PDB file of C-alpha atoms in Angstrom:
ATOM      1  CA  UNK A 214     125.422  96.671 118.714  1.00 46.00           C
ATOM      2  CA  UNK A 215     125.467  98.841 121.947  1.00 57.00           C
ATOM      3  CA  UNK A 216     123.381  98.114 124.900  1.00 57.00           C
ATOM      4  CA  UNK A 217     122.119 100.876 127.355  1.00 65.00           C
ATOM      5  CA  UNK A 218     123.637 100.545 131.052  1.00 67.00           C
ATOM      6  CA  UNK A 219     120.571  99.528 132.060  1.00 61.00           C
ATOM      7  CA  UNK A 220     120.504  96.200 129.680  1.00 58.00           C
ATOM      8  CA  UNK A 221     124.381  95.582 130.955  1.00 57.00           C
ATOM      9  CA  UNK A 222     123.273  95.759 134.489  1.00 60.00           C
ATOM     10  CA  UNK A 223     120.270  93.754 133.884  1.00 56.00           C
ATOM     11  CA  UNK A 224     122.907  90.825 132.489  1.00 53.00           C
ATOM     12  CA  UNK A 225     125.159  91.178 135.777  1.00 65.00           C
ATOM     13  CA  UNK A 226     122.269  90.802 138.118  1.00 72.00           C
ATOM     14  CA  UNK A 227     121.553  86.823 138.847  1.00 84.00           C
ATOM     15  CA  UNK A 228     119.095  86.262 142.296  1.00 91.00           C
ATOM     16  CA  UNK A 229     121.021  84.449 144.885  1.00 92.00           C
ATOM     17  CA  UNK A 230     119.560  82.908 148.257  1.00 95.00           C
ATOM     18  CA  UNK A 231     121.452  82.515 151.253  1.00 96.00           C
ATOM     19  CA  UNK A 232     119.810  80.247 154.587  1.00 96.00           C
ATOM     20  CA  UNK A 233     118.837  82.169 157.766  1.00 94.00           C
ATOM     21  CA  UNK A 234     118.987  80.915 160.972  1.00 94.00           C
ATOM     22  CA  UNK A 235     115.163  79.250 160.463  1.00 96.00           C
ATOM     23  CA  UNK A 236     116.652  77.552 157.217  1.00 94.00           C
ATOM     24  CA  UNK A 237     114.518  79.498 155.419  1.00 96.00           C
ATOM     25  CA  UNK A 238     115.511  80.976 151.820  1.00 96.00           C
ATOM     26  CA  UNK A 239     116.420  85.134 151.369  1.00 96.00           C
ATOM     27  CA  UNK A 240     116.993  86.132 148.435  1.00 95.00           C
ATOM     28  CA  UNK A 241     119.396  88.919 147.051  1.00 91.00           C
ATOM     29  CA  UNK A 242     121.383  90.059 144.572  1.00 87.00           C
ATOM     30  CA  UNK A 243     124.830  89.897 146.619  1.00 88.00           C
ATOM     31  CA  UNK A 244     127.407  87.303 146.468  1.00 88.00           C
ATOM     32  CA  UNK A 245     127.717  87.199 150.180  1.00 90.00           C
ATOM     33  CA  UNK A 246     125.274  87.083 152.945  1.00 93.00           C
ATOM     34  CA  UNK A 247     125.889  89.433 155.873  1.00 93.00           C
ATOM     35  CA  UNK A 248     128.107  87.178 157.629  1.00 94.00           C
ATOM     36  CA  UNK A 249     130.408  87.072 153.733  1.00 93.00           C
ATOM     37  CA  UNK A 250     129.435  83.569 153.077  1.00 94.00           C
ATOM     38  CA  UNK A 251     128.831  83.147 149.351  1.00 93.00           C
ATOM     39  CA  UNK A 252     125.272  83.045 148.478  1.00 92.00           C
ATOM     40  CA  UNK A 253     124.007  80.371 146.140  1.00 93.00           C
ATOM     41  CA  UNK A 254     122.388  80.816 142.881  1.00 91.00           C
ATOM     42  CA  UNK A 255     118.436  80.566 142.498  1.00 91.00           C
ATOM     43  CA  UNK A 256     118.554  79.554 139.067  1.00 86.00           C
ATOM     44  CA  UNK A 257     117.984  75.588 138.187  1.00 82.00           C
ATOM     45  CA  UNK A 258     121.095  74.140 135.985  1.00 78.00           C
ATOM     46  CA  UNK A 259     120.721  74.305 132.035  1.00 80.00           C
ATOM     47  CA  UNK A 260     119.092  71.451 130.619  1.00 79.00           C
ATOM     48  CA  UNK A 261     120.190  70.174 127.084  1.00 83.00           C
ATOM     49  CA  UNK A 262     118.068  67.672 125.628  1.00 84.00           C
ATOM     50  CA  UNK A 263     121.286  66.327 124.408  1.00 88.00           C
ATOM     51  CA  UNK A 264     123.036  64.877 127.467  1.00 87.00           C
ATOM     52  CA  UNK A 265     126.067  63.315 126.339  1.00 90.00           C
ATOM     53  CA  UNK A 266     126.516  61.698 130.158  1.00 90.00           C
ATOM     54  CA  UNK A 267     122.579  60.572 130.573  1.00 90.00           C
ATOM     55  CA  UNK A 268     123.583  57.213 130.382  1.00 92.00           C
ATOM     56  CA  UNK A 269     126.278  56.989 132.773  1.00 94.00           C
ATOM     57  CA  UNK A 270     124.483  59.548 135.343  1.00 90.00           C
ATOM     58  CA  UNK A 271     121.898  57.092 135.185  1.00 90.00           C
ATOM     59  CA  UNK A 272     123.630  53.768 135.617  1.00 94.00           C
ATOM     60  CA  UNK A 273     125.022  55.282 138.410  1.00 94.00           C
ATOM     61  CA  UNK A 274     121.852  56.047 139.993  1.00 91.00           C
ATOM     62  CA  UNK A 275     121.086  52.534 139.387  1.00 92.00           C
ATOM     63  CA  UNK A 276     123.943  51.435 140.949  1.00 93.00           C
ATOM     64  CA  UNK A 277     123.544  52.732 144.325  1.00 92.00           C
ATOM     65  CA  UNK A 278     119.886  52.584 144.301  1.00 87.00           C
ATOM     66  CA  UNK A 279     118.838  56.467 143.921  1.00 88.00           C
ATOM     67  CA  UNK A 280     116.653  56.286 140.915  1.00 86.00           C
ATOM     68  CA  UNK A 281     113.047  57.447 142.161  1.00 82.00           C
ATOM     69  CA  UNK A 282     111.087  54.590 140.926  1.00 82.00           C
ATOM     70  CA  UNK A 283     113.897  52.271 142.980  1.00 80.00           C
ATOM     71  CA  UNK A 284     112.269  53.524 146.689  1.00 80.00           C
ATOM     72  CA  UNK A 285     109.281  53.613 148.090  1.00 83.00           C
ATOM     73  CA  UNK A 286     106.122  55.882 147.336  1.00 81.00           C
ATOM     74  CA  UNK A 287     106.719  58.881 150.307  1.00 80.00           C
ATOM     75  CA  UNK A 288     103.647  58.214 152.898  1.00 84.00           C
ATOM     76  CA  UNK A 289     101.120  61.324 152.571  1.00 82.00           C
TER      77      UNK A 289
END
């Protein structure tokens, strides 16, 4: 099947964030802020409801004492 340019472009473009000097998000398009640092992607990881390495990710956790219910409730 052919695409148009515009759905090829469309598939290139993935929104990126860099920090500014207030640690506040920007967004762009770019893969490098204006002082060519790469930018980071904006987009959360893929989730598959079959994790092969749940278990171990976990037991790690465990381990060193990460998992959420493990600490404290944060004070509001």
């Amino acid at each position: 099947s052919t695409q148009s340019t515009w759905e090829l472009l469309i598939e290139q473009m993935y929104l990126r964030y860099f920090l500014d000097e207030n640690n506040k998000r920007v967004y762009t398009f770019k893969f490098h802020d204006p002082e060519t640092n790469p930018t980071k992607s904006a987009h959360p990881a893929r989730f598959s409801p079959d994790d092969p390495y749940q278990k171990e990710r976990i037991a790690c956790k465990k381990r060193f004492k990460l998992l959420l219910t493990m600490s404290e409730a944060p004070q509001l």
